[in-house]
PDB file of C-alpha atoms in Angstrom:
ATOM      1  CA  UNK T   1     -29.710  -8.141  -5.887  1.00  0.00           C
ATOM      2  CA  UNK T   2     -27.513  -4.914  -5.299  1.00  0.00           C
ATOM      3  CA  UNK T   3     -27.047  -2.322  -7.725  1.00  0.00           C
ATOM      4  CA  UNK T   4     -24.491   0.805  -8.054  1.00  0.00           C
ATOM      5  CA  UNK T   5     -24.762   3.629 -10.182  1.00  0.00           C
ATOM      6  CA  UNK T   6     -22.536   5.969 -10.742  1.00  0.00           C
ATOM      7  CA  UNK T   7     -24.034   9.182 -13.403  1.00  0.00           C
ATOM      8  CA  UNK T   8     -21.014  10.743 -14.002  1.00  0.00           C
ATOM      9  CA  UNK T   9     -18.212   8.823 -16.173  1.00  0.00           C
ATOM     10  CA  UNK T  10     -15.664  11.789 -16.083  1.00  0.00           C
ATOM     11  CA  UNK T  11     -15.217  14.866 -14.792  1.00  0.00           C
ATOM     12  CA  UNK T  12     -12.293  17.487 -14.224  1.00  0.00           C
ATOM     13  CA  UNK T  13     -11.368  20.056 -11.841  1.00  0.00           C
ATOM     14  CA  UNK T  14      -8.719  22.318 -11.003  1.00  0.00           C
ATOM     15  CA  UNK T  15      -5.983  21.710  -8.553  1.00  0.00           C
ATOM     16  CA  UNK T  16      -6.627  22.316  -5.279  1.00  0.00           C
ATOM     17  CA  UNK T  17     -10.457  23.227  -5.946  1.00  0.00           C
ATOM     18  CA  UNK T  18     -13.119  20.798  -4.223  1.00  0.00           C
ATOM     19  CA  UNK T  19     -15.388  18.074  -6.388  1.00  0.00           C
ATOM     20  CA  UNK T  20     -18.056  15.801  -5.433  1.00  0.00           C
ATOM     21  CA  UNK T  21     -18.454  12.315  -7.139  1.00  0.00           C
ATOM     22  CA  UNK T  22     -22.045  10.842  -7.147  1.00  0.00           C
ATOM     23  CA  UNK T  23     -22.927   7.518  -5.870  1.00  0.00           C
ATOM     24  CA  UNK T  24     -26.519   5.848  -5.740  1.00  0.00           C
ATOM     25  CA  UNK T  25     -27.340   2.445  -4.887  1.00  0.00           C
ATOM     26  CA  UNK T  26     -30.804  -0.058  -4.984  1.00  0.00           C
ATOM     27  CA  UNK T  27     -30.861  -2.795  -1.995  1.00  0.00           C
ATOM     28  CA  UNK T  28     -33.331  -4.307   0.577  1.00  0.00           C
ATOM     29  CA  UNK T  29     -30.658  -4.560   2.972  1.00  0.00           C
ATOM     30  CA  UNK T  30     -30.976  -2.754   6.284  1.00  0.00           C
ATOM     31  CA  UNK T  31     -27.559  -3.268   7.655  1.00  0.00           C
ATOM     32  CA  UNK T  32     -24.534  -2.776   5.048  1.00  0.00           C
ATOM     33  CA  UNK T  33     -21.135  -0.906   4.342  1.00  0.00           C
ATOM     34  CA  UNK T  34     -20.421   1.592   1.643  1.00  0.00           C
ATOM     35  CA  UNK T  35     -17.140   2.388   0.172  1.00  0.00           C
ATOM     36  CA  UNK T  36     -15.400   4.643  -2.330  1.00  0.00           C
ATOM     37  CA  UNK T  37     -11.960   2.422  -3.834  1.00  0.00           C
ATOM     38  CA  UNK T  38      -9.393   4.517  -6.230  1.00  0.00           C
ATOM     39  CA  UNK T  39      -7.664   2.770  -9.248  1.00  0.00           C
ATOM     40  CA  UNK T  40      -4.969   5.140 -10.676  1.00  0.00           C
ATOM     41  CA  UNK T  41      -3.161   4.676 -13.888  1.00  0.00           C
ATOM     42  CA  UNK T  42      -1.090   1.896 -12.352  1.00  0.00           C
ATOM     43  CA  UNK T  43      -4.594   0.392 -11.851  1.00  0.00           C
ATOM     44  CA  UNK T  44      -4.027  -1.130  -7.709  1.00  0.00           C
ATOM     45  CA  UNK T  45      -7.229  -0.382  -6.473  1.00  0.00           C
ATOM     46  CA  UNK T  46      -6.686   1.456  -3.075  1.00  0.00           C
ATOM     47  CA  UNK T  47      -9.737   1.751  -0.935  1.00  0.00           C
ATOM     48  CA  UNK T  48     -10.585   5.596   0.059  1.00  0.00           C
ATOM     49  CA  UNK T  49     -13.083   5.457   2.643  1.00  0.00           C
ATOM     50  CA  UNK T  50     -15.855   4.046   4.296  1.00  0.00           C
ATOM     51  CA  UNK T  51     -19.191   3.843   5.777  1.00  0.00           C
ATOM     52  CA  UNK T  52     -21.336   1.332   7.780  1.00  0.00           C
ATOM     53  CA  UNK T  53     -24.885   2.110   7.210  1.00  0.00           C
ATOM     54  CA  UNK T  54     -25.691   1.904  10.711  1.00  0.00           C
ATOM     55  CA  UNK T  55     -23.742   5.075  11.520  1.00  0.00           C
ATOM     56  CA  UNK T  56     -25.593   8.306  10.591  1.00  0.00           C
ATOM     57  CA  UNK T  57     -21.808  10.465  11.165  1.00  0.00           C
ATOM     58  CA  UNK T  58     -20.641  10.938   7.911  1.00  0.00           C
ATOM     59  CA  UNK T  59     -17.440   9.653   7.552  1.00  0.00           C
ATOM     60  CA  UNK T  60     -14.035  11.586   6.717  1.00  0.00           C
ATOM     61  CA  UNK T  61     -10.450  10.541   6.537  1.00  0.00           C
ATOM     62  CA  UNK T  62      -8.268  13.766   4.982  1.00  0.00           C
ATOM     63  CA  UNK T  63      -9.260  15.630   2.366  1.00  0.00           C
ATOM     64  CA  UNK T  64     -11.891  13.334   1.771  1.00  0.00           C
ATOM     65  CA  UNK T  65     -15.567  12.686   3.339  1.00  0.00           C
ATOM     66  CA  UNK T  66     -18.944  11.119   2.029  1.00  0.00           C
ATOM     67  CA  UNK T  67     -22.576  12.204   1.952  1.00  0.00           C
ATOM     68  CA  UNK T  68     -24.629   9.218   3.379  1.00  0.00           C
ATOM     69  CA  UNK T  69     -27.992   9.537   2.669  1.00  0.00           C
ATOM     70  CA  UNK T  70     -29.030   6.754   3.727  1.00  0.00           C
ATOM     71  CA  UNK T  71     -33.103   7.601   2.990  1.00  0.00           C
ATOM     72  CA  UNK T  72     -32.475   9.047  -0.651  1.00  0.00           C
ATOM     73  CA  UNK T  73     -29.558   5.181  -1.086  1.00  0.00           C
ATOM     74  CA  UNK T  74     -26.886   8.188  -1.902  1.00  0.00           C
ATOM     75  CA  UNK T  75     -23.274   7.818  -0.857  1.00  0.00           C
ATOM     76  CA  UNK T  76     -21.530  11.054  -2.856  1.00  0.00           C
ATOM     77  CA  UNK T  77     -17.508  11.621  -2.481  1.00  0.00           C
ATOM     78  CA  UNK T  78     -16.293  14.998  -1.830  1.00  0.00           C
ATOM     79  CA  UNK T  79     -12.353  15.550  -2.497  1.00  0.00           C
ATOM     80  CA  UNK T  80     -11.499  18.955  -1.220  1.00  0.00           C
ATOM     81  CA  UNK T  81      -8.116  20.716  -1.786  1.00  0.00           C
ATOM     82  CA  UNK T  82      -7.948  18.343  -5.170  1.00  0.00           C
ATOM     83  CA  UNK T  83      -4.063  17.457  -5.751  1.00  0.00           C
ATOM     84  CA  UNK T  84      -2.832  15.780  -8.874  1.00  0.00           C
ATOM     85  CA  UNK T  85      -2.691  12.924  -6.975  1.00  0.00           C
ATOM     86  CA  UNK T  86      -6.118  12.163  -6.647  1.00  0.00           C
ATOM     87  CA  UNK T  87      -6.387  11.659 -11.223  1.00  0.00           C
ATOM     88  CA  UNK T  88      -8.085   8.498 -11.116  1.00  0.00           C
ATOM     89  CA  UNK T  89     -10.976   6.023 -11.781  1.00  0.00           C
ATOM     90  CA  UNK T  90     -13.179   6.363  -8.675  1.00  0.00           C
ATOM     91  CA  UNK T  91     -15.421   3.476  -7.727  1.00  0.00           C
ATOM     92  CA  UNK T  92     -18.143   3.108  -5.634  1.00  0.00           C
ATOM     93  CA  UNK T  93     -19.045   0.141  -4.118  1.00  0.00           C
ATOM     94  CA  UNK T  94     -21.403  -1.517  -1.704  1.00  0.00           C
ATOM     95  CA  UNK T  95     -21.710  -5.436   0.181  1.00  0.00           C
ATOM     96  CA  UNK T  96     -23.969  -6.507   2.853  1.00  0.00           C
ATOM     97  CA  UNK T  97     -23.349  -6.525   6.037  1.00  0.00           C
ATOM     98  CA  UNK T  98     -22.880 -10.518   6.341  1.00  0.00           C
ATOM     99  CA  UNK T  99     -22.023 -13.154   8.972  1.00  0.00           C
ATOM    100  CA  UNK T 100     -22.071 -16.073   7.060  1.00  0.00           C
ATOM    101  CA  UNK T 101     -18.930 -15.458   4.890  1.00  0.00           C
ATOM    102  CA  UNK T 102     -20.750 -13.859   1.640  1.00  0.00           C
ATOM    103  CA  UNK T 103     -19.161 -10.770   1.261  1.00  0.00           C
ATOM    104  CA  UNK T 104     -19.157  -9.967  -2.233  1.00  0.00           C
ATOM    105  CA  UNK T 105     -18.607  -6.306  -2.771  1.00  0.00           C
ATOM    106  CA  UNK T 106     -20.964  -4.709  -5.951  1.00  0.00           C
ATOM    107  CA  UNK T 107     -19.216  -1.916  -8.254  1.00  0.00           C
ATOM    108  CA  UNK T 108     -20.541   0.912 -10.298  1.00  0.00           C
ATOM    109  CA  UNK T 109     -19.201   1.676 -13.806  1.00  0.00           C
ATOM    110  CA  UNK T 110     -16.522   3.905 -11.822  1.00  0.00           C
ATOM    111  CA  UNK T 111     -15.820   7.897 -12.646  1.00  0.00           C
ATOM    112  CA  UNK T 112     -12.729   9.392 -14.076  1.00  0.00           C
ATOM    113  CA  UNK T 113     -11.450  11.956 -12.598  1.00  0.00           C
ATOM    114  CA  UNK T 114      -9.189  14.153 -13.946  1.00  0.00           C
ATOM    115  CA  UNK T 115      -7.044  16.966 -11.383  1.00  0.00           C
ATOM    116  CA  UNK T 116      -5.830  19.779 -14.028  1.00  0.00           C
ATOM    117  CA  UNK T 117      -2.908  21.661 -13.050  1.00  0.00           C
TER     118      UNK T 117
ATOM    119  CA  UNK O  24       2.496  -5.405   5.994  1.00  0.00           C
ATOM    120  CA  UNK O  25       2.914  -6.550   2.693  1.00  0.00           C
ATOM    121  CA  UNK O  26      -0.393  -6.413   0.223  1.00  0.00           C
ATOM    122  CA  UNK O  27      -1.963  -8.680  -1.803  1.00  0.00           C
ATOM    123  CA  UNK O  28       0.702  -9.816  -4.550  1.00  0.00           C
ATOM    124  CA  UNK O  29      -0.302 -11.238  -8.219  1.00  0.00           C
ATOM    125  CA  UNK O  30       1.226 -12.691 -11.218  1.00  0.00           C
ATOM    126  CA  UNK O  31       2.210 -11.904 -13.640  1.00  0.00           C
ATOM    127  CA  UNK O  32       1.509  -8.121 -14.320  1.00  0.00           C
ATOM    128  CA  UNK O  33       0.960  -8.634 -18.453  1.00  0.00           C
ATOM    129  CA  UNK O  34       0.094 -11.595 -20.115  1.00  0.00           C
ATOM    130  CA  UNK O  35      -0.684 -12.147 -24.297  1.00  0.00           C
ATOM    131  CA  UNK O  36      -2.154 -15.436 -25.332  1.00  0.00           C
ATOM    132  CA  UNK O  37      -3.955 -16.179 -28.386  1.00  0.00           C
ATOM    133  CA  UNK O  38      -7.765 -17.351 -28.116  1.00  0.00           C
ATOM    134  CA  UNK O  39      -8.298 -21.248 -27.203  1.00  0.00           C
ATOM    135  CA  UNK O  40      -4.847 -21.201 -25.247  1.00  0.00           C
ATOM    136  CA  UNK O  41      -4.637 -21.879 -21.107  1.00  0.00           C
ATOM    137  CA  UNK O  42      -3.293 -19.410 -18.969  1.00  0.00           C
ATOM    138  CA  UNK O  43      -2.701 -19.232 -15.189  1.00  0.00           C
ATOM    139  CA  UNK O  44      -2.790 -16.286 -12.426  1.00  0.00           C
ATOM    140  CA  UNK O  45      -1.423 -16.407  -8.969  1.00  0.00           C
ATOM    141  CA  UNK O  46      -2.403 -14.414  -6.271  1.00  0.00           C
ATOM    142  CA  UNK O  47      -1.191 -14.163  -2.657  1.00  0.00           C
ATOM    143  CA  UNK O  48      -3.081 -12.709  -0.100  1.00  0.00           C
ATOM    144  CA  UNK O  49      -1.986 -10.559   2.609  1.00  0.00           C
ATOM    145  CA  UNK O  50      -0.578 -12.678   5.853  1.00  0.00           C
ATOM    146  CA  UNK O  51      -3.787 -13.558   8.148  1.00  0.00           C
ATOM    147  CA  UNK O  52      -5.805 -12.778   5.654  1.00  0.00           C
ATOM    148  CA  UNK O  53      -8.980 -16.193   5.626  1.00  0.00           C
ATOM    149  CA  UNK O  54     -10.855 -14.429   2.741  1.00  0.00           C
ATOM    150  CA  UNK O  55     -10.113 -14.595  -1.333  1.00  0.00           C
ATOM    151  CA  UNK O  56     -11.569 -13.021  -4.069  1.00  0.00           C
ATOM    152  CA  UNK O  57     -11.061 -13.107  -8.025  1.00  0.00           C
ATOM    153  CA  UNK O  58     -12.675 -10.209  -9.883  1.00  0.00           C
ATOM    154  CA  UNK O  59     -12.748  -9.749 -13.567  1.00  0.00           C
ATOM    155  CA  UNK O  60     -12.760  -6.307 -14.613  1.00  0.00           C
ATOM    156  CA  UNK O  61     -13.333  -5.538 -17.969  1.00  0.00           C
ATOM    157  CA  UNK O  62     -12.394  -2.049 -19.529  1.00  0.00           C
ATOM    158  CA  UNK O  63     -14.571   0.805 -18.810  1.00  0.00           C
ATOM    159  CA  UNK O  64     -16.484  -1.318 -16.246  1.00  0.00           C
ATOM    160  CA  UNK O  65     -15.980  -1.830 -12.277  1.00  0.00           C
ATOM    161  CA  UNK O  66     -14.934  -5.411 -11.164  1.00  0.00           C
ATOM    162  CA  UNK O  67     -17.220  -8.312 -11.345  1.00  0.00           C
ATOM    163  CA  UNK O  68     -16.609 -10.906  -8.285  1.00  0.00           C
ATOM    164  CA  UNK O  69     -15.902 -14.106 -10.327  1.00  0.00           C
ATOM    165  CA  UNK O  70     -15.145 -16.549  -7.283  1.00  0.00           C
ATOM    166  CA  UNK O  71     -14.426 -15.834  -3.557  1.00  0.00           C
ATOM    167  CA  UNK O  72     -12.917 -18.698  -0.883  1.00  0.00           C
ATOM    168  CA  UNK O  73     -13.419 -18.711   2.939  1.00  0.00           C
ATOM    169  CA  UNK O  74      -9.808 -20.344   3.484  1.00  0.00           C
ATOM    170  CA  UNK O  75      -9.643 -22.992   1.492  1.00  0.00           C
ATOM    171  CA  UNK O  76     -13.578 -23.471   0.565  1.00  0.00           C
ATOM    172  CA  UNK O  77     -15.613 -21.910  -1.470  1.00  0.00           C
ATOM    173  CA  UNK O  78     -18.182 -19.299  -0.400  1.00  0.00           C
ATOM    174  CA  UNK O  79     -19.598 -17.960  -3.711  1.00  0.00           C
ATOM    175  CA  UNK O  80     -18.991 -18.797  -7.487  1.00  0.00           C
ATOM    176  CA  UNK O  81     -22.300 -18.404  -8.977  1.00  0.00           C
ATOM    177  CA  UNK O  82     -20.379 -15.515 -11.810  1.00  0.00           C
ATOM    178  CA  UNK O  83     -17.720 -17.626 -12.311  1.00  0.00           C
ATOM    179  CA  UNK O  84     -18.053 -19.590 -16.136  1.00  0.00           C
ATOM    180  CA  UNK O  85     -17.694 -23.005 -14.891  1.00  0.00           C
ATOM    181  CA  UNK O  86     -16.933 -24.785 -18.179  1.00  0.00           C
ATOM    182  CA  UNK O  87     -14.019 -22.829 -19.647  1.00  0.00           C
ATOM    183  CA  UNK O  88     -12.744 -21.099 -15.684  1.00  0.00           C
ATOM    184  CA  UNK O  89     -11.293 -22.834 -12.717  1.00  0.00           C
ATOM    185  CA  UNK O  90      -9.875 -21.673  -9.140  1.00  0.00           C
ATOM    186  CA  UNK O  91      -8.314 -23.370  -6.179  1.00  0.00           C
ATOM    187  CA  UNK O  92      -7.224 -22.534  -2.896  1.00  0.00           C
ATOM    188  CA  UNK O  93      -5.476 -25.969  -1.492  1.00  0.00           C
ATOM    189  CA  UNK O  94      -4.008 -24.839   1.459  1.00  0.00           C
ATOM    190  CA  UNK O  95      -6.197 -21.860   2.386  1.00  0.00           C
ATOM    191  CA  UNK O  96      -3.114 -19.432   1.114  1.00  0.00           C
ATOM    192  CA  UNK O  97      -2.355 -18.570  -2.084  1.00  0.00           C
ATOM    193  CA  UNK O  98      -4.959 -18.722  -4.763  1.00  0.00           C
ATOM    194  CA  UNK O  99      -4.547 -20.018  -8.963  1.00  0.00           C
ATOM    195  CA  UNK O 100      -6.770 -18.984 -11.193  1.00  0.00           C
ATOM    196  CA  UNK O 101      -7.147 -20.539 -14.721  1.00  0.00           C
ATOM    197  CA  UNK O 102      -8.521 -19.928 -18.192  1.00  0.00           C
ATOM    198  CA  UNK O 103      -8.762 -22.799 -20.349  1.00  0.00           C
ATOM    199  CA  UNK O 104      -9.839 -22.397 -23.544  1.00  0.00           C
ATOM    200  CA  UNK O 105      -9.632 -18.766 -23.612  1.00  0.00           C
ATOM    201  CA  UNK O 106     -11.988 -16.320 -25.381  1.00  0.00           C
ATOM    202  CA  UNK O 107     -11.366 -12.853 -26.780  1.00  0.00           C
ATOM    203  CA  UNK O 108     -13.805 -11.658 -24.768  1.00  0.00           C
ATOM    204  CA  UNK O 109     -11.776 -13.342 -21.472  1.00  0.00           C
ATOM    205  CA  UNK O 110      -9.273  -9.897 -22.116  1.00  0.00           C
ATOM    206  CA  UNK O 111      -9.711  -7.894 -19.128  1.00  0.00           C
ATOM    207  CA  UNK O 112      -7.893  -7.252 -15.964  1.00  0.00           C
ATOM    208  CA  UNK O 113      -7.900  -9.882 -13.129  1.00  0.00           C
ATOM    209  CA  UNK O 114      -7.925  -8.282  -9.673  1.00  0.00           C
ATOM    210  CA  UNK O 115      -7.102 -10.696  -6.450  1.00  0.00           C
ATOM    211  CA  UNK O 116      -8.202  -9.136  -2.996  1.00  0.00           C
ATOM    212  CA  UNK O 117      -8.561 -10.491   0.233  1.00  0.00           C
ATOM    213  CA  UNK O 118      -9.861  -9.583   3.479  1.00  0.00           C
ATOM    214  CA  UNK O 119      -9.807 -10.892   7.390  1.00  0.00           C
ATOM    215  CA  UNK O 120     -12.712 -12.388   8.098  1.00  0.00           C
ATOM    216  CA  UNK O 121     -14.753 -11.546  11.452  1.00  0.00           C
ATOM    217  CA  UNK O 122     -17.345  -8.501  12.466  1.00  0.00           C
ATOM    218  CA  UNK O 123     -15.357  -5.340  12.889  1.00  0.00           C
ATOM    219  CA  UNK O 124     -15.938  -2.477  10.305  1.00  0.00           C
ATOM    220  CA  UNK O 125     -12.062  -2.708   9.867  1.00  0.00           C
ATOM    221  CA  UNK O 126     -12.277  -6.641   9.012  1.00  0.00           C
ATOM    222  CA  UNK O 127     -14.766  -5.805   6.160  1.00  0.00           C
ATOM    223  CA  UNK O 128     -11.899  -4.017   3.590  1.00  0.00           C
ATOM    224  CA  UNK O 129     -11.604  -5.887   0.601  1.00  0.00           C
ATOM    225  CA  UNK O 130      -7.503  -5.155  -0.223  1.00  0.00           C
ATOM    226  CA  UNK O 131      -6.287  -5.729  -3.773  1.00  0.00           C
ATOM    227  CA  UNK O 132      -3.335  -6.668  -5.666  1.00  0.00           C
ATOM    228  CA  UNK O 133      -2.138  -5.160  -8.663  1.00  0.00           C
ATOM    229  CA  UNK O 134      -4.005  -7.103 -10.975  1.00  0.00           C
ATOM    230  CA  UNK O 135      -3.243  -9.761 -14.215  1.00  0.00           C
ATOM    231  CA  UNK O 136      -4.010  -7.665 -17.744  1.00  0.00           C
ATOM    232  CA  UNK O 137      -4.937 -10.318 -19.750  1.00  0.00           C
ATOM    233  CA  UNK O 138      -5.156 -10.027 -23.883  1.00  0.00           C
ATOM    234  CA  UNK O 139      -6.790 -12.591 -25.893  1.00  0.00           C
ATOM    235  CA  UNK O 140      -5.632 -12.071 -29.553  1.00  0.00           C
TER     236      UNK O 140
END
């Protein structure tokens, strides 16, 4: 079985300054994605990026880019240029990399993240 | 392209009553998931359908929880008798099915908040 942990229930930051969220996972998988989902207030859960294991780029998209460690199981979030936007839970998440239709994603406890003006 | 669509938004029942959530998946979309997601927690997978079969249910309390997916669409989900510890927030998500890294995003809805008084 998969686990996530995530260390740090909240944080804060100011505007436009750059955070990293923490992300480690347990697994005997070799081939697997990783992903980072938002849930604001409104609580839709919007996915924020991703990473296939197999890859050692580290993806971006934006602001926003991981730190795959894929040795150490770490998958951190770094938000730079924070915007008031970004206030929200922040999940990580992980699922096997599957043929066979079981693609059950695994969540950590999430980390709220608060942008201060 | 439209998302994943649930309802209701808000529902109050009192403990031992039946309730029902709907979920439609985005168009195309072969893959269904229920997640319960209690507060302060990430989402637990209760249930997830490959069209209209099921592909994993093994979280999913069999004797007071029930899903179907008849025509490999839209998806019911249903709580009868509920608990007070059945409050939480019922995400639906779906995904395409297939290899890709793209085909392996779970999308959700907007999610059911459930109360159990």
């Amino acid at each position: 079985a998969q686990t996530v942990t995530q260390s740090q229930p909240e944080m804060s930051v100011q505007e436009a300054e750059t955070v990293t969220l923490s992300c480690t996972y347990d697994t005997s998988e070799s081939n697997y994605y990783l992903f980072w989902y938002k849930q604001p207030p409104s609580r839709q859960m919007i996915l924020v990026i991703r990473q296939e294991a197999y890859k050692q780029q580290n993806a971006t998209e934006n602001r926003f880019s991981v730190n795959f460690q894929k040795a150490a199981k770490s998958f951190s979030l770094k938000i730079s240029d924070s915007q008031l936007g970004d206030t929200a839970m922040y999940f990580c998440a992980f699922r096997p990399r599957s043929n066979f239709g079981n693609e059950k994603l695994t969540f950590g406890t999430g980390t709220r993240l608060t942008i201060i003006p | 392209e439209a998302g994943v669509a649930q309802s209701p938004r808000y529902k109050i029942i009192e403990k031992r009553q039946s309730v029902a959530f709907w979920c439609n998946p985005i168009s195309g979309h072969a893959t269904l998931y229920w997640y319960q997601q209690i507060l302060g927690q990430g989402p637990k997978l209760l249930i997830q359908f490959q069209n209209n079969g099921v592909v994993d249910d093994s979280q999913l309390p069999k004797d007071r929880f029930s899903a179907e997916r008849l025509k490999g669409v839209d998806s019911t989900l249903k709580i009868q008798p509920a608990k007070l510890e059945d409050s939480a927030v019922y995400l639906c998500a779906s995904s395409p099915r297939g290899g890709l890294a793209t085909q392996e995003t779970q999308y959700f809805g907007p999610g059911t908040r459930l109360l159990v008084l």
